[in-house]
GROMACS .gro file of C-alpha atoms in nm:
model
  323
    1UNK     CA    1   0.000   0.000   0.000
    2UNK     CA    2   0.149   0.339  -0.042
    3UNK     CA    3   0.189   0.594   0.190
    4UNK     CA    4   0.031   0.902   0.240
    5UNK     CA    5   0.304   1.187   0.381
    6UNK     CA    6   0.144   1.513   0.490
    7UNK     CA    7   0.347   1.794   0.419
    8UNK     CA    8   0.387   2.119   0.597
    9UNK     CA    9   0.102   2.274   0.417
   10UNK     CA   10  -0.120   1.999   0.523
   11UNK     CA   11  -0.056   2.037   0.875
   12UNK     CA   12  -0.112   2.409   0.882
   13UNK     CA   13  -0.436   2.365   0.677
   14UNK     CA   14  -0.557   2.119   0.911
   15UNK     CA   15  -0.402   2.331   1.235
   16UNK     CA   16  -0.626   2.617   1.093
   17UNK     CA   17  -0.963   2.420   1.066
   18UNK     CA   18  -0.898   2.278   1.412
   19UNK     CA   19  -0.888   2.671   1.498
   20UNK     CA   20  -1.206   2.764   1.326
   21UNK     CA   21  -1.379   2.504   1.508
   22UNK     CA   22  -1.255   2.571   1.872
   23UNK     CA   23  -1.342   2.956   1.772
   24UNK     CA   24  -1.755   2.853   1.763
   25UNK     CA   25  -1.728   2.606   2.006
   26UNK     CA   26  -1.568   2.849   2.276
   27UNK     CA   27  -1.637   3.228   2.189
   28UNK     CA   28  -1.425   3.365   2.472
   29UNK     CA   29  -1.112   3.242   2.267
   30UNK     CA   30  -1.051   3.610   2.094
   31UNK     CA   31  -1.096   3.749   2.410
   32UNK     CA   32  -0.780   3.502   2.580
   33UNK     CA   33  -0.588   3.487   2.276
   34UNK     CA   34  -0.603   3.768   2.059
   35UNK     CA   35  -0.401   4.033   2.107
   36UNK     CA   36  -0.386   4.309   1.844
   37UNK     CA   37  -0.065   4.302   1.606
   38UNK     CA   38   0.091   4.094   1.874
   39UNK     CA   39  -0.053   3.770   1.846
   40UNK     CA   40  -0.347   3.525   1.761
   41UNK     CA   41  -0.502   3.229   1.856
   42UNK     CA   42  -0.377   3.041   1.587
   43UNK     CA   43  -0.002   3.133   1.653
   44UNK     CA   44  -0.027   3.028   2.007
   45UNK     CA   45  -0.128   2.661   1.906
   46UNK     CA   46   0.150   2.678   1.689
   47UNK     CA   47   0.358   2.755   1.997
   48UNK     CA   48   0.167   2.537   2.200
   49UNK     CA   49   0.299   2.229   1.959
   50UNK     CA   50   0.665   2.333   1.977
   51UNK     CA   51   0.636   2.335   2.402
   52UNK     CA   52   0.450   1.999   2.392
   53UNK     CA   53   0.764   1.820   2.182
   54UNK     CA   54   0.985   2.032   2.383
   55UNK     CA   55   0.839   1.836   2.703
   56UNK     CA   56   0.844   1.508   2.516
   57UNK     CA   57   1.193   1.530   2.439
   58UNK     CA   58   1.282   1.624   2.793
   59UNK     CA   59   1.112   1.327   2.921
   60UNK     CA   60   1.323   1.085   2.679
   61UNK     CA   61   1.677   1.259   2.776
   62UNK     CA   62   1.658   1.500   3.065
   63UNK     CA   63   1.662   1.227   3.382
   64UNK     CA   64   1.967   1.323   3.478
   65UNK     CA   65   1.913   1.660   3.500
   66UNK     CA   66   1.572   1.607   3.619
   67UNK     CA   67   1.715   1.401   3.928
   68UNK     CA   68   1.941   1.663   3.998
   69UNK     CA   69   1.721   1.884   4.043
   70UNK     CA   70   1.452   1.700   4.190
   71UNK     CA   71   1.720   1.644   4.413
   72UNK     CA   72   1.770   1.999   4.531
   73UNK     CA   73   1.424   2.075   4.539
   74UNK     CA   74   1.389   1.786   4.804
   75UNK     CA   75   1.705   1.953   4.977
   76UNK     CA   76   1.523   2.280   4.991
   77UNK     CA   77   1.210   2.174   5.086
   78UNK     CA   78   1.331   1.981   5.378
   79UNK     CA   79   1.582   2.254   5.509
   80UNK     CA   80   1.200   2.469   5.492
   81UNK     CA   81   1.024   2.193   5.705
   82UNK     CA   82   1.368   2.220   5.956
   83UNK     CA   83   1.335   2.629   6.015
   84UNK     CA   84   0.957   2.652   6.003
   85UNK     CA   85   0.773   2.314   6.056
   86UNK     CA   86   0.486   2.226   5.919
   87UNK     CA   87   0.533   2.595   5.693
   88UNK     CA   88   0.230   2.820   5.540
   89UNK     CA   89   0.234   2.927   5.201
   90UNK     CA   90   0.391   3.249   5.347
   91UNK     CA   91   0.676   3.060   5.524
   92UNK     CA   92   0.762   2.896   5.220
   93UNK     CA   93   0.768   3.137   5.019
   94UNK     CA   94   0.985   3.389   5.267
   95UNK     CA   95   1.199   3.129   5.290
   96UNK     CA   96   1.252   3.032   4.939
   97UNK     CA   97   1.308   3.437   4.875
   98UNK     CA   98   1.555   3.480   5.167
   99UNK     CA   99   1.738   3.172   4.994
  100UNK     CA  100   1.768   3.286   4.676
  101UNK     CA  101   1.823   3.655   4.746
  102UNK     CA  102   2.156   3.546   4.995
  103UNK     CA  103   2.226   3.333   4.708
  104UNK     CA  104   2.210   3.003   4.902
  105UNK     CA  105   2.059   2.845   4.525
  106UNK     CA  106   2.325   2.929   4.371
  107UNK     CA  107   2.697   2.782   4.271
  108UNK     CA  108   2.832   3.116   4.303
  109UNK     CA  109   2.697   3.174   4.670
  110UNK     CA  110   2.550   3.520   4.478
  111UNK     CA  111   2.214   3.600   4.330
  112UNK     CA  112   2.156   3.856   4.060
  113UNK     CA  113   1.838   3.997   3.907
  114UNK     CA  114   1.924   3.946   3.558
  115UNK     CA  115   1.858   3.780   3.255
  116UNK     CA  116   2.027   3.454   3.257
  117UNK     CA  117   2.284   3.333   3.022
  118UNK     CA  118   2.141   2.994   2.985
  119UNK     CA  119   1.825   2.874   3.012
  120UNK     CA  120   1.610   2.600   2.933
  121UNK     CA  121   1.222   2.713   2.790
  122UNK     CA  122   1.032   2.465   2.982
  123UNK     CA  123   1.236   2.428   3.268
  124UNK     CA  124   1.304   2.742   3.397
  125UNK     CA  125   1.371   2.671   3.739
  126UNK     CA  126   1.741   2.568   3.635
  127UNK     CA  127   1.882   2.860   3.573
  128UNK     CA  128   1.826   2.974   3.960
  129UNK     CA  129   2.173   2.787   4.025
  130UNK     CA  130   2.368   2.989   3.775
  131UNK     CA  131   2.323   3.297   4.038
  132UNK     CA  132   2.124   3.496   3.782
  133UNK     CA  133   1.781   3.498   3.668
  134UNK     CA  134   1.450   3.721   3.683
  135UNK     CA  135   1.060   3.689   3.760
  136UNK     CA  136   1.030   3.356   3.548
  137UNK     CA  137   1.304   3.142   3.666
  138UNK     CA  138   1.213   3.261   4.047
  139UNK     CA  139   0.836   3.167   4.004
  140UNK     CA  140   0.951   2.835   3.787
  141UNK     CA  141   1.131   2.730   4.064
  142UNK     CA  142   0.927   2.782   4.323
  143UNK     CA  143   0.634   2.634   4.227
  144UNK     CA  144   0.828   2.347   4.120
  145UNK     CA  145   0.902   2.331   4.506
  146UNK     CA  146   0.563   2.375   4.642
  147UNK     CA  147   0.472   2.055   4.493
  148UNK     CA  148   0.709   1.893   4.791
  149UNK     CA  149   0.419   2.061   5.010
  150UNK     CA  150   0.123   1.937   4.834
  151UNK     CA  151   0.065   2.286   4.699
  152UNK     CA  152  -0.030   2.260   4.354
  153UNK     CA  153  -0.006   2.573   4.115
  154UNK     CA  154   0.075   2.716   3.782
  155UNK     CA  155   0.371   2.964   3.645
  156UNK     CA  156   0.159   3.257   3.456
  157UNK     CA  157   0.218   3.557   3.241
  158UNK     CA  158   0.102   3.905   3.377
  159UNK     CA  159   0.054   4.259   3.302
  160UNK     CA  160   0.238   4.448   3.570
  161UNK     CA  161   0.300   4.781   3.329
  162UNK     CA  162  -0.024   4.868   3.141
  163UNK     CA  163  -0.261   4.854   3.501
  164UNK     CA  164  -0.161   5.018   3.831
  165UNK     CA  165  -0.083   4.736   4.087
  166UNK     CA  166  -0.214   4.755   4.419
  167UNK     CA  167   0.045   4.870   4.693
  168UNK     CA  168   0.158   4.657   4.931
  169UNK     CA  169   0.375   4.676   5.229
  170UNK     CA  170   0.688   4.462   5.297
  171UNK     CA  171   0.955   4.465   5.560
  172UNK     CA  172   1.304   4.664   5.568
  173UNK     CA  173   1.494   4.324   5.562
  174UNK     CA  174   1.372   4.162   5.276
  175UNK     CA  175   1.342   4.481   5.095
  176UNK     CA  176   1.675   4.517   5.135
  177UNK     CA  177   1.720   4.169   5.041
  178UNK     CA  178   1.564   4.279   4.681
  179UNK     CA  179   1.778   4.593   4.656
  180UNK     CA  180   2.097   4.386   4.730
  181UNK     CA  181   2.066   4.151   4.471
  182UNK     CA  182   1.896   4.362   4.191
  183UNK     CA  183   2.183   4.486   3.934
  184UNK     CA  184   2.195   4.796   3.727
  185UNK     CA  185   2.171   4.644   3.411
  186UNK     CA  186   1.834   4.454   3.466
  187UNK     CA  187   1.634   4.793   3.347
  188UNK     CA  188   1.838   4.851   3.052
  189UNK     CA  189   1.829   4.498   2.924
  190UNK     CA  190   1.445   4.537   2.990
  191UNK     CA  191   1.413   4.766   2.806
  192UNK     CA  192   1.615   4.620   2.525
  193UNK     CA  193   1.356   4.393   2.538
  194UNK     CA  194   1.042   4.567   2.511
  195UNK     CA  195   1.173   4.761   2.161
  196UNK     CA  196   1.055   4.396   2.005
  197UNK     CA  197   0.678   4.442   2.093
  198UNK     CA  198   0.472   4.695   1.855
  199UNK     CA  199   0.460   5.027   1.982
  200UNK     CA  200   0.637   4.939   2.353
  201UNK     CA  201   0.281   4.756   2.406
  202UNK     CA  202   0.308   4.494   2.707
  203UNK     CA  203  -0.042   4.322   2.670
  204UNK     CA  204   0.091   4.015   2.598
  205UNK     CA  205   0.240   3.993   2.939
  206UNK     CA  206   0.606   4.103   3.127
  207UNK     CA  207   0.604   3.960   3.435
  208UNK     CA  208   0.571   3.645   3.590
  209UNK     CA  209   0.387   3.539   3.877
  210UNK     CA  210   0.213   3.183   4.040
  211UNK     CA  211  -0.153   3.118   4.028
  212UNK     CA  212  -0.206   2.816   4.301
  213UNK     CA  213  -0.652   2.657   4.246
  214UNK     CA  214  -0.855   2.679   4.498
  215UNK     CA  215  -1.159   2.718   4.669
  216UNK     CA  216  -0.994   3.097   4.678
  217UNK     CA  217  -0.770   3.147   4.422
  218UNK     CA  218  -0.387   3.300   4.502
  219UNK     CA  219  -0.164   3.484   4.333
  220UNK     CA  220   0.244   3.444   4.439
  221UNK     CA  221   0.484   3.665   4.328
  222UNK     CA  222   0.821   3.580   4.467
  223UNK     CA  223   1.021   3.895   4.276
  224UNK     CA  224   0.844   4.137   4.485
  225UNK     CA  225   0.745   3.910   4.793
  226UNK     CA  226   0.387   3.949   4.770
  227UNK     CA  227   0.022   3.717   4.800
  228UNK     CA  228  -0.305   3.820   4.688
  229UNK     CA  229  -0.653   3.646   4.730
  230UNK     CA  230  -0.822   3.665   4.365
  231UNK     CA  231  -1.174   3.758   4.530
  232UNK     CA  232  -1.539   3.773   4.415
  233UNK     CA  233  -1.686   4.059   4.315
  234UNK     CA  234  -1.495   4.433   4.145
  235UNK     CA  235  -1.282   4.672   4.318
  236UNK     CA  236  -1.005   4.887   4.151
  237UNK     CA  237  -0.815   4.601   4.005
  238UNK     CA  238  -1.001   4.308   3.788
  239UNK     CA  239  -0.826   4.021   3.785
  240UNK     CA  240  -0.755   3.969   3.393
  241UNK     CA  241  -0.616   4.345   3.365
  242UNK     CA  242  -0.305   4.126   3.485
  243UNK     CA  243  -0.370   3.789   3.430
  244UNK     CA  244  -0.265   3.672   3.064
  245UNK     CA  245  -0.433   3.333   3.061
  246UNK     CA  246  -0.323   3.236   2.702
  247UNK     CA  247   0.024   3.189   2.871
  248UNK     CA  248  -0.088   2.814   3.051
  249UNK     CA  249  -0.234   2.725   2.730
  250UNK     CA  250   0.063   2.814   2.455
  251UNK     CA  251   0.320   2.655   2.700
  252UNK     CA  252   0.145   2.365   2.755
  253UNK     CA  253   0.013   2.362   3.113
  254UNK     CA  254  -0.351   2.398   3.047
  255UNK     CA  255  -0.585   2.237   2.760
  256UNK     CA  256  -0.786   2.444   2.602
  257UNK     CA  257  -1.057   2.343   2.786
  258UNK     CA  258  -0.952   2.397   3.132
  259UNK     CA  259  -0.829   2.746   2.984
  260UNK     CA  260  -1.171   2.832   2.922
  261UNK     CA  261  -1.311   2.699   3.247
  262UNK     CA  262  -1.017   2.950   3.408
  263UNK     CA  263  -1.189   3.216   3.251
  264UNK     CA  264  -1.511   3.187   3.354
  265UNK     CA  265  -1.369   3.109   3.698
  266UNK     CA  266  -1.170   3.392   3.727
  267UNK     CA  267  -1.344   3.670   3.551
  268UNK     CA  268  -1.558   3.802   3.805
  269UNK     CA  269  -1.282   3.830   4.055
  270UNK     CA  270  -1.034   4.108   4.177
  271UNK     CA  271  -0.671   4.140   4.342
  272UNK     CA  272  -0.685   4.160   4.727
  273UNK     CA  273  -0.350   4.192   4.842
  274UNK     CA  274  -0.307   4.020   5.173
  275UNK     CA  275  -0.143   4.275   5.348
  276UNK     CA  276  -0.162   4.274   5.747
  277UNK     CA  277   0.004   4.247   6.102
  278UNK     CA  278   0.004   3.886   6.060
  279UNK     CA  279   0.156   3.902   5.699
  280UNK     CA  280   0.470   4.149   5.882
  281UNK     CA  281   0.465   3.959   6.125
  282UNK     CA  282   0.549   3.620   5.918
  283UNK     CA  283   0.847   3.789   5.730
  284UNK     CA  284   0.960   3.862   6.035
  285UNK     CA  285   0.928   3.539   6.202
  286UNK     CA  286   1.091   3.362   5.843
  287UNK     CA  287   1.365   3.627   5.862
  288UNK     CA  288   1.506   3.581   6.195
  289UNK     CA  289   1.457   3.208   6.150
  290UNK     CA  290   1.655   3.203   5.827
  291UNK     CA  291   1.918   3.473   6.058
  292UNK     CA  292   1.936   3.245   6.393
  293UNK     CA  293   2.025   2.950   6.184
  294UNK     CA  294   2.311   2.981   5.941
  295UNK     CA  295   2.513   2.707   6.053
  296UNK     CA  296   2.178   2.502   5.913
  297UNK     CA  297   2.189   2.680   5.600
  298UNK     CA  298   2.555   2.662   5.555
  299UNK     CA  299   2.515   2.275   5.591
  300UNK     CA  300   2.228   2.276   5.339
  301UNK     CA  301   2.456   2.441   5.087
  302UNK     CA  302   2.721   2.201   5.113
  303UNK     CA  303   2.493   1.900   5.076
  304UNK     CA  304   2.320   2.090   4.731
  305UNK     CA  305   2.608   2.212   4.577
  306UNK     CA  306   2.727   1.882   4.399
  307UNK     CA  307   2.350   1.913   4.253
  308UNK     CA  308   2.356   2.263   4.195
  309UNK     CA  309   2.721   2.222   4.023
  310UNK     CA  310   2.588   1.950   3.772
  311UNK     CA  311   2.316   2.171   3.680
  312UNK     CA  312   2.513   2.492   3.619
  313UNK     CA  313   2.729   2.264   3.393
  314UNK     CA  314   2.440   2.114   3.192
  315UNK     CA  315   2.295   2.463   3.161
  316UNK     CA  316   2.651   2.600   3.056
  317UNK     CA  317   2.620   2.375   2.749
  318UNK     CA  318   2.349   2.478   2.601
  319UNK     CA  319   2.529   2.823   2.527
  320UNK     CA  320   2.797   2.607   2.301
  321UNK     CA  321   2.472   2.469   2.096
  322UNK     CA  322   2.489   2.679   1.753
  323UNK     CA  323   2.125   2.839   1.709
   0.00000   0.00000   0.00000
């Protein structure tokens, strides 16, 4: 029998139809995905299909990279459990932040906000141990570590430019903790950056943030060190001016489907920052916890280095890989 090979054009003509079907079937799709001269529905599937062989490639040759890491996630976690047991979602993520910041996840024992020299797309959370990396490698990792906690939750695209944020208050120590490892060059390589969207326009998302399911949905964001309660009903800040919710679906972590149903779920809602005593009160606590026990820390870093060091050195080849 002969065979039937579908070329290119095939695929895209059937990738198309696909697109004009999902379009009637769910008619909040231009709403998610289309963002003027920036994007379309139909290019994110296209993306959408790169991430998904991306992950399937991973899963056939990344296990030793994957243990590694898993490894130092496990480290992390239980060094967490050893200075705050039985930890909140506010411990851990104080924690994690004080961590990173002191550059405890790193091989060079220093943490920079900056764009990191290598990185993988859909594991993000590896460049942490190269001692630089922004809003996406920080949320990457950490809610790769919250799964140790039974905390399930999703890395997200948002809008923190085009829509005022709410303010929010945070202590003197782990603000200085952000100053201290924040370089110069972060804002000009930012805005480097944004010359390659039309017109400076940053709907399509520059920032990066963790959306954890629930009966109340939360928002993480470990750059700034700050949670918010995605509540019912409208105040000064709706929920999608920040959320960009085609982001789970073009990288792979939502179907379309349960894209959709995040939508509907969501779109009533409004950012309510938790900001309170008790939230200054937990930095504190985390903060002089992390402070009291160094020797702790210091032994932590010596057992997750040899991880940390294999990591950096898988990461370091990917810059030797011609593009």
């Amino acid at each position: 029998m002969e065979k039937i090979t579908i070329n290119d054009r095939t695929r895209i003509f059937l990738l198309r139809s696909k697109a004009k079907l999902e379009r009637l079937r769910y008619p909040e799709i231009p709403i998610i995905f289309d963002i003027k001269d920036l994007q379309t529905f139909e290019e994110c599937k296209a993306v959408r299909a790169s991430f998904l062989n991306q992950y399937q490639r991973y899963g056939m040759y990344g296990s030793y990279v994957e243990g590694a890491y898993q490894d130092l996630l496990y480290k992390v976690a239980g060094l967490i459990e050893e200075l705050r047991p039985n930890p909140t979602l506010q411990d851990i993520l104080y924690i994690y932040v004080y961590l990173v910041r002191k550059g405890y996840l790193s091989v060079t024992g220093e943490f920079h906000f900056m764009y990191p020299e290598c990185e993988l797309s859909i594991r993000q959370g590896l460049s942490m141990v190269t001692g630089m990396s922004v809003c996406r490698n920080l949320s990457a990792m950490l809610s790769d570590l919250l799964y140790y906690f039974n905390i399930a939750s999703i890395p997200i695209m948002t809008d923190r430019l085009t829509h005022e944020s709410p303010e929010y208050t945070i202590t003197k120590d782990y603000y200085q903790l952000l100053e201290d490892s924040n370089k110069d060059e972060f804002s000009a390589a930012f805005d480097e950056k944004a010359k390659t969207l039309i017109d400076n326009r940053f709907e399509v998302g520059n920032h990066s943030e963790l959306l954890i399911p629930g009966e109340t949905y939360t928002l993480v964001d470990p750059t700034i060190v700050t949670i918010s309660n995605l509540v019912r009903g409208k105040n000064e800040f709706p929920t999608l001016d920040y959320l960009r919710l085609w982001f789970v679906y073009g990288v792979g972590f939502c179907d379309l489907k349960s894209t959709i149903n995040l939508y509907r779920t969501l779109k009533d809602t409004s950012l309510e920052i938790i900001d309170s005593k008790t939230v200054i009160d937990a930095e504190h606590a985390c903060f002089k916890a992390c402070e009291d026990n160094h020797p702790k820390i210091k032994t932590f870093y010596k057992k997750a280095l040899s991880s940390m060091q294999y990591l950096n050195d898988e990461l370091q080849c990917l810059k030797e890989v011609p593009k």
